[in-house]
mmCIF file of C-alpha atoms in Angstrom:
data_model
loop_
_atom_site.group_PDB
_atom_site.id
_atom_site.type_symbol
_atom_site.label_atom_id
_atom_site.label_comp_id
_atom_site.label_asym_id
_atom_site.label_seq_id
_atom_site.Cartn_x
_atom_site.Cartn_y
_atom_site.Cartn_z
ATOM 1 C CA MET A 10 19.550 24.238 -46.456
ATOM 2 C CA GLY A 11 19.213 28.014 -46.241
ATOM 3 C CA ARG A 12 20.304 30.171 -43.340
ATOM 4 C CA ASN A 13 16.745 30.634 -42.094
ATOM 5 C CA ASP A 14 16.076 26.879 -42.306
ATOM 6 C CA ARG A 15 19.273 26.128 -40.365
ATOM 7 C CA ALA A 16 18.336 28.683 -37.706
ATOM 8 C CA THR A 17 14.857 27.204 -37.367
ATOM 9 C CA SER A 18 16.253 23.661 -37.112
ATOM 10 C CA HIS A 19 18.736 24.766 -34.451
ATOM 11 C CA THR A 20 15.980 26.490 -32.475
ATOM 12 C CA LYS A 21 13.800 23.366 -32.656
ATOM 13 C CA LEU A 22 16.708 21.164 -31.558
ATOM 14 C CA THR A 23 17.645 23.264 -28.540
ATOM 15 C CA LEU A 24 14.016 23.704 -27.560
ATOM 16 C CA SER A 25 13.477 19.949 -27.716
ATOM 17 C CA PHE A 26 16.359 19.370 -25.313
ATOM 18 C CA GLY A 27 15.062 22.145 -23.086
ATOM 19 C CA ALA A 28 11.654 20.477 -23.091
ATOM 20 C CA ALA A 29 13.254 17.190 -22.042
ATOM 21 C CA ALA A 30 14.804 18.928 -19.047
ATOM 22 C CA LEU A 31 11.527 20.537 -17.999
ATOM 23 C CA VAL A 32 9.615 17.265 -18.404
ATOM 24 C CA ALA A 33 12.116 15.341 -16.298
ATOM 25 C CA ILE A 34 12.108 17.953 -13.545
ATOM 26 C CA ALA A 35 8.323 18.122 -13.444
ATOM 27 C CA MET A 36 8.011 14.342 -13.249
ATOM 28 C CA PHE A 37 10.460 13.741 -10.399
ATOM 29 C CA ALA A 38 8.982 16.608 -8.408
ATOM 30 C CA ALA A 39 5.384 15.508 -8.861
ATOM 31 C CA GLU A 40 5.466 12.667 -6.298
ATOM 32 C CA ALA A 41 6.250 14.794 -3.246
ATOM 33 C CA LYS A 42 3.447 15.444 -0.735
ATOM 34 C CA ALA A 43 3.857 18.949 0.541
ATOM 35 C CA GLN A 44 2.646 22.138 2.113
ATOM 36 C CA ALA A 45 3.471 25.824 2.202
ATOM 37 C CA GLY A 46 1.723 29.102 2.711
ATOM 38 C CA ASP A 47 2.439 32.535 1.371
ATOM 39 C CA GLU A 48 5.221 32.995 3.907
ATOM 40 C CA VAL A 49 8.724 33.530 2.607
ATOM 41 C CA LEU A 50 10.815 30.446 3.224
ATOM 42 C CA PRO A 51 14.247 30.825 4.817
ATOM 43 C CA ASN A 52 17.314 31.337 2.705
ATOM 44 C CA LEU A 53 19.522 28.282 2.473
ATOM 45 C CA GLU A 54 22.179 30.171 4.408
ATOM 46 C CA ALA A 55 19.805 30.935 7.286
ATOM 47 C CA HIS A 56 20.626 29.594 10.725
ATOM 48 C CA VAL A 57 19.689 25.945 11.242
ATOM 49 C CA GLU A 58 18.829 24.983 14.809
ATOM 50 C CA PRO A 59 19.635 21.590 16.380
ATOM 51 C CA LEU A 60 17.289 18.650 15.890
ATOM 52 C CA SER A 61 14.847 17.638 18.578
ATOM 53 C CA PRO A 62 16.131 14.660 20.613
ATOM 54 C CA GLY A 63 15.534 11.219 19.150
ATOM 55 C CA VAL A 64 14.738 12.265 15.563
ATOM 56 C CA THR A 65 16.310 9.985 12.946
ATOM 57 C CA GLU A 66 16.423 9.899 9.158
ATOM 58 C CA SER A 67 14.643 6.534 9.001
ATOM 59 C CA GLN A 68 11.831 7.834 11.220
ATOM 60 C CA VAL A 69 11.299 10.852 8.976
ATOM 61 C CA LEU A 70 11.188 8.717 5.811
ATOM 62 C CA THR A 71 8.774 6.235 7.402
ATOM 63 C CA GLU A 72 6.409 8.978 8.563
ATOM 64 C CA LEU A 73 6.613 10.722 5.183
ATOM 65 C CA ALA A 74 5.597 7.503 3.397
ATOM 66 C CA ALA A 75 2.684 6.903 5.799
ATOM 67 C CA HIS A 76 1.291 10.396 5.329
ATOM 68 C CA ASN A 77 1.657 10.121 1.548
ATOM 69 C CA GLU A 78 -0.535 7.013 1.631
ATOM 70 C CA GLU A 79 -3.158 8.853 3.682
ATOM 71 C CA ARG A 80 -3.192 11.630 1.110
ATOM 72 C CA ARG A 81 -3.583 9.228 -1.817
ATOM 73 C CA ALA A 82 -6.490 7.504 -0.078
ATOM 74 C CA GLY A 83 -8.310 10.758 0.696
ATOM 75 C CA LEU A 84 -7.718 12.791 -2.468
ATOM 76 C CA HIS A 85 -10.446 11.648 -4.875
ATOM 77 C CA ASP A 86 -10.386 14.516 -7.359
ATOM 78 C CA TYR A 87 -9.371 18.119 -7.902
ATOM 79 C CA THR A 88 -9.195 20.816 -10.541
ATOM 80 C CA VAL A 89 -6.625 23.606 -10.585
ATOM 81 C CA LEU A 90 -5.945 26.638 -12.761
ATOM 82 C CA ARG A 91 -2.402 26.371 -14.140
ATOM 83 C CA THR A 92 -0.327 29.104 -15.765
ATOM 84 C CA TYR A 93 2.793 27.922 -17.600
ATOM 85 C CA GLN A 94 5.351 30.498 -18.733
ATOM 86 C CA VAL A 95 8.770 30.421 -20.372
ATOM 87 C CA VAL A 96 10.621 33.613 -19.462
ATOM 88 C CA ASP A 97 14.116 34.954 -20.149
ATOM 89 C CA LEU A 98 16.355 36.446 -17.478
ATOM 90 C CA LYS A 99 15.144 39.955 -18.317
ATOM 91 C CA GLY A 100 11.579 38.965 -17.527
ATOM 92 C CA LYS A 101 10.327 38.782 -21.111
ATOM 93 C CA VAL A 102 7.627 36.113 -21.504
ATOM 94 C CA HIS A 103 8.373 34.014 -24.596
ATOM 95 C CA ALA A 104 5.356 31.744 -24.260
ATOM 96 C CA GLU A 105 2.380 31.288 -21.954
ATOM 97 C CA GLU A 106 -0.302 28.640 -21.645
ATOM 98 C CA VAL A 107 -3.224 28.831 -19.198
ATOM 99 C CA GLY A 108 -5.790 26.143 -18.486
ATOM 100 C CA ARG A 109 -7.409 23.830 -15.964
ATOM 101 C CA MET A 110 -5.890 20.520 -14.960
ATOM 102 C CA GLU A 111 -8.419 17.912 -13.774
ATOM 103 C CA PHE A 112 -7.496 14.895 -11.657
ATOM 104 C CA PHE A 113 -9.652 11.835 -10.882
ATOM 105 C CA SER A 114 -8.260 9.189 -8.552
ATOM 106 C CA PRO A 115 -6.376 7.020 -9.029
ATOM 107 C CA ASP A 116 -4.803 7.805 -12.392
ATOM 108 C CA LYS A 117 -6.787 10.108 -14.678
ATOM 109 C CA LYS A 118 -5.745 13.644 -15.644
ATOM 110 C CA ALA A 119 -6.840 16.022 -18.377
ATOM 111 C CA PHE A 120 -5.825 19.569 -19.286
ATOM 112 C CA THR A 121 -8.091 22.065 -21.059
ATOM 113 C CA VAL A 122 -6.424 25.151 -22.542
ATOM 114 C CA THR A 123 -8.251 28.420 -21.858
ATOM 115 C CA SER A 124 -5.703 30.876 -23.284
ATOM 116 C CA GLU A 125 -2.295 30.874 -24.922
ATOM 117 C CA SER A 126 0.105 33.519 -26.161
ATOM 118 C CA GLY A 127 3.667 34.059 -27.287
ATOM 119 C CA SER A 128 5.777 31.748 -29.407
ATOM 120 C CA GLY A 129 3.841 28.846 -30.875
ATOM 121 C CA LEU A 130 7.122 26.977 -31.345
ATOM 122 C CA VAL A 131 7.993 27.235 -27.646
ATOM 123 C CA ARG A 132 4.494 26.114 -26.667
ATOM 124 C CA HIS A 133 4.648 23.178 -29.080
ATOM 125 C CA MET A 134 8.206 22.085 -28.270
ATOM 126 C CA ALA A 135 8.321 22.756 -24.518
ATOM 127 C CA LEU A 136 5.014 23.464 -22.785
ATOM 128 C CA ASN A 137 2.729 20.945 -24.495
ATOM 129 C CA PRO A 138 5.140 17.994 -24.031
ATOM 130 C CA LEU A 139 5.508 18.990 -20.379
ATOM 131 C CA ILE A 140 1.749 18.962 -19.813
ATOM 132 C CA ASN A 141 1.207 15.724 -21.717
ATOM 133 C CA SER A 142 4.042 13.985 -19.856
ATOM 134 C CA GLU A 143 2.264 14.663 -16.568
ATOM 135 C CA ILE A 144 -0.979 13.236 -17.948
ATOM 136 C CA GLU A 145 0.773 10.119 -19.274
ATOM 137 C CA ALA A 146 2.722 9.630 -16.046
ATOM 138 C CA ALA A 147 -0.520 9.749 -14.033
ATOM 139 C CA ALA A 148 -1.997 7.072 -16.317
ATOM 140 C CA GLY A 149 0.990 4.804 -15.780
ATOM 141 C CA LYS A 150 2.268 5.083 -19.345
ATOM 142 C CA GLU A 151 5.665 6.177 -18.042
ATOM 143 C CA HIS A 152 6.870 4.285 -14.983
ATOM 144 C CA HIS A 153 9.360 6.443 -13.125
ATOM 145 C CA ASP A 154 9.447 6.094 -9.358
ATOM 146 C CA SER A 155 10.463 9.572 -8.249
ATOM 147 C CA ALA A 156 8.942 9.645 -4.753
ATOM 148 C CA ILE A 157 10.936 10.931 -1.802
ATOM 149 C CA SER A 158 11.178 7.502 -0.192
ATOM 150 C CA ALA A 159 13.693 5.136 1.371
ATOM 151 C CA ASP A 160 13.918 3.278 -1.955
ATOM 152 C CA ASN A 161 15.115 6.370 -3.761
ATOM 153 C CA TYR A 162 16.855 8.614 -1.221
ATOM 154 C CA SER A 163 18.964 8.833 1.871
ATOM 155 C CA LEU A 164 18.314 11.854 4.065
ATOM 156 C CA ASN A 165 21.002 13.673 6.009
ATOM 157 C CA LEU A 166 19.173 15.700 8.644
ATOM 158 C CA LEU A 167 20.846 19.088 9.081
ATOM 159 C CA GLY A 168 18.625 20.530 11.805
ATOM 160 C CA GLU A 169 15.364 22.470 12.125
ATOM 161 C CA GLN A 170 14.096 25.827 10.922
ATOM 162 C CA GLN A 171 10.949 27.853 11.510
ATOM 163 C CA VAL A 172 9.159 28.490 8.216
ATOM 164 C CA GLY A 173 6.335 30.917 8.842
ATOM 165 C CA ARG A 174 3.886 29.026 11.078
ATOM 166 C CA TYR A 175 5.599 25.720 10.442
ATOM 167 C CA ARG A 176 8.501 24.109 12.241
ATOM 168 C CA CYS A 177 10.509 22.105 9.710
ATOM 169 C CA PHE A 178 13.245 19.520 9.517
ATOM 170 C CA VAL A 179 15.931 20.555 7.043
ATOM 171 C CA ALA A 180 17.534 17.648 5.214
ATOM 172 C CA GLU A 181 19.974 16.998 2.420
ATOM 173 C CA ALA A 182 18.397 14.572 -0.044
ATOM 174 C CA VAL A 183 20.937 12.127 -1.485
ATOM 175 C CA PRO A 184 19.654 10.011 -4.409
ATOM 176 C CA LYS A 185 20.542 6.320 -4.306
ATOM 177 C CA ARG A 186 21.127 6.108 -8.050
ATOM 178 C CA LYS A 187 22.044 8.379 -10.940
ATOM 179 C CA ASP A 188 18.602 8.909 -12.436
ATOM 180 C CA LYS A 189 17.393 12.019 -14.248
ATOM 181 C CA TYR A 190 13.994 11.608 -12.558
ATOM 182 C CA LEU A 191 15.578 11.919 -9.108
ATOM 183 C CA PHE A 192 17.131 15.058 -7.661
ATOM 184 C CA GLU A 193 19.925 16.083 -5.359
ATOM 185 C CA GLY A 194 19.352 19.028 -3.083
ATOM 186 C CA LYS A 195 17.513 19.996 0.089
ATOM 187 C CA VAL A 196 14.035 19.494 1.472
ATOM 188 C CA TRP A 197 12.071 21.121 4.274
ATOM 189 C CA ILE A 198 9.695 18.690 6.043
ATOM 190 C CA ASP A 199 7.023 19.752 8.540
ATOM 191 C CA THR A 200 7.807 18.344 11.989
ATOM 192 C CA LYS A 201 4.147 17.654 12.856
ATOM 193 C CA ASP A 202 2.614 16.024 9.805
ATOM 194 C CA TYR A 203 5.766 15.146 7.826
ATOM 195 C CA SER A 204 4.767 16.912 4.636
ATOM 196 C CA VAL A 205 7.375 18.466 2.360
ATOM 197 C CA VAL A 206 7.228 22.253 2.529
ATOM 198 C CA ARG A 207 9.805 23.046 -0.132
ATOM 199 C CA ILE A 208 12.296 21.327 -2.414
ATOM 200 C CA GLU A 209 15.360 22.911 -3.982
ATOM 201 C CA GLY A 210 17.732 20.987 -6.191
ATOM 202 C CA ARG A 211 18.836 19.733 -9.569
ATOM 203 C CA PRO A 212 18.612 16.429 -11.474
ATOM 204 C CA ALA A 213 20.747 13.623 -10.049
ATOM 205 C CA LYS A 214 21.956 12.775 -13.554
ATOM 206 C CA LYS A 215 22.990 15.117 -16.346
ATOM 207 C CA LEU A 216 20.028 15.362 -18.679
ATOM 208 C CA SER A 217 21.996 15.631 -21.913
ATOM 209 C CA PHE A 218 25.030 17.181 -23.571
ATOM 210 C CA TRP A 219 22.866 20.191 -24.373
ATOM 211 C CA ILE A 220 21.559 20.833 -20.872
ATOM 212 C CA GLN A 221 24.409 22.397 -18.936
ATOM 213 C CA ARG A 222 22.421 23.030 -15.763
ATOM 214 C CA ALA A 223 18.853 22.751 -14.491
ATOM 215 C CA ASP A 224 17.966 24.092 -11.041
ATOM 216 C CA PHE A 225 14.458 24.012 -9.644
ATOM 217 C CA VAL A 226 12.434 25.191 -6.654
ATOM 218 C CA ARG A 227 9.003 23.834 -5.753
ATOM 219 C CA GLN A 228 6.783 25.136 -2.970
ATOM 220 C CA TYR A 229 3.351 24.026 -1.769
ATOM 221 C CA GLN A 230 0.124 25.133 -0.132
ATOM 222 C CA LYS A 231 -2.546 23.511 2.044
ATOM 223 C CA ILE A 232 -5.950 23.213 0.357
ATOM 224 C CA ASP A 233 -8.868 21.663 2.275
ATOM 225 C CA GLY A 234 -6.479 19.555 4.316
ATOM 226 C CA PHE A 235 -4.390 18.376 1.337
ATOM 227 C CA TRP A 236 -0.899 19.559 0.445
ATOM 228 C CA LEU A 237 -0.769 20.558 -3.231
ATOM 229 C CA PRO A 238 1.713 22.428 -5.454
ATOM 230 C CA GLN A 239 1.696 26.213 -5.287
ATOM 231 C CA LYS A 240 4.559 27.263 -7.552
ATOM 232 C CA ASP A 241 7.363 25.692 -9.583
ATOM 233 C CA GLN A 242 10.354 27.563 -10.939
ATOM 234 C CA THR A 243 13.063 25.935 -13.052
ATOM 235 C CA LEU A 244 16.165 27.624 -14.454
ATOM 236 C CA VAL A 245 17.454 25.712 -17.475
ATOM 237 C CA GLN A 246 20.735 26.559 -19.184
ATOM 238 C CA VAL A 247 20.815 25.123 -22.703
ATOM 239 C CA ARG A 248 24.121 24.995 -24.583
ATOM 240 C CA LEU A 249 24.189 27.601 -27.384
ATOM 241 C CA TYR A 250 20.683 28.793 -26.423
ATOM 242 C CA GLY A 251 21.210 30.444 -23.053
ATOM 243 C CA LYS A 252 19.200 30.495 -19.849
ATOM 244 C CA LYS A 253 15.447 30.290 -19.690
ATOM 245 C CA VAL A 254 13.078 30.079 -16.721
ATOM 246 C CA LEU A 255 9.976 27.906 -16.624
ATOM 247 C CA THR A 256 7.359 28.904 -14.052
ATOM 248 C CA ILE A 257 4.151 27.059 -13.195
ATOM 249 C CA ASP A 258 1.586 28.741 -10.964
ATOM 250 C CA HIS A 259 -1.162 26.603 -9.415
ATOM 251 C CA ARG A 260 -4.294 28.544 -8.339
ATOM 252 C CA ASP A 261 -7.993 28.201 -7.593
ATOM 253 C CA TYR A 262 -8.029 24.580 -6.494
ATOM 254 C CA VAL A 263 -11.352 22.786 -6.128
ATOM 255 C CA VAL A 264 -10.825 19.568 -4.134
ATOM 256 C CA ASN A 265 -13.135 16.540 -3.805
ATOM 257 C CA ALA A 266 -16.080 18.425 -5.299
ATOM 258 C CA GLY A 267 -19.168 16.215 -5.335
ATOM 259 C CA GLN A 268 -17.173 12.995 -5.544
ATOM 260 C CA SER A 269 -18.864 10.611 -3.120
ATOM 261 C CA LYS A 270 -17.793 6.986 -3.062
ATOM 262 C CA ASP A 271 -20.770 6.030 -5.219
ATOM 263 C CA ALA A 272 -20.169 8.858 -7.690
ATOM 264 C CA ARG A 273 -16.509 7.965 -8.108
ATOM 265 C CA ALA A 274 -17.490 4.493 -9.269
ATOM 266 C CA ILE A 275 -19.125 5.974 -12.377
ATOM 267 C CA VAL A 276 -16.693 8.777 -13.248
ATOM 268 C CA PRO A 277 -16.245 8.712 -17.026
ATOM 269 C CA GLU A 278 -12.839 8.106 -18.543
ATOM 270 C CA ALA A 279 -10.956 11.393 -18.294
ATOM 271 C CA ARG A 280 -9.323 12.903 -21.347
ATOM 272 C CA ILE A 281 -5.711 11.763 -21.546
ATOM 273 C CA ALA A 282 -4.845 14.474 -24.021
ATOM 274 C CA LEU A 283 -4.293 18.177 -24.381
ATOM 275 C CA THR A 284 -7.593 19.808 -25.323
ATOM 276 C CA SER A 285 -8.692 23.368 -26.015
ATOM 277 C CA SER A 286 -11.821 25.194 -24.972
ATOM 278 C CA ARG A 287 -11.705 27.380 -28.043
#
């Protein structure tokens, strides 16, 4: 094997492990119901105020589960413009993919590419598997329970913080098992409607020998009464390949557009595949 062939094989290998990290992080984060606005969230070192009297971890988890069920029952469909980027620490964009993700309750998703640029290898080895994993997970092809629930986590309530207009519980999330689809870190939960405002953490289990570290932040926004992702940022350090940042921006949501109860009964099978508009 020539030098160029060896270099290409090494790049493909490290990218494949990087893709595995990004896929795992996206999947365990996807279950959280959440909210956030454009306000800057507090630094982790910011002052945490005492909890209101009578608040317990079990109460917070119970309320969080109840509100998640309400969301699932009410969210019939949405489309969102997604921008996926892989960026180095100097800000150089190595690959970008833009398109619309469509969701039809309860388990259909499809992604249509509208533009793409940068490295085709990075898109093929990292971004496309990430997008397809979300589609397959929605369809039940991959069964990974990653919800922030009593089955998966214990919460250690640390106090309360004001986050823009929202008063939040601050909690340490402790996974109940070593699972790469769970995380360890912190969550901010709205004190009124028990939606997750922000998550910061890392996988509860080491993803592989090649992935030395993977830290992520996810924040959310309120759209037509539903809490939906606003931005994801994941820093992945791959052995021998260095640090790369994956960002996903979620914009221009259209929620429950024209989906009456009767119409939903005849929604055609959504595309469970990556498609292109070009």
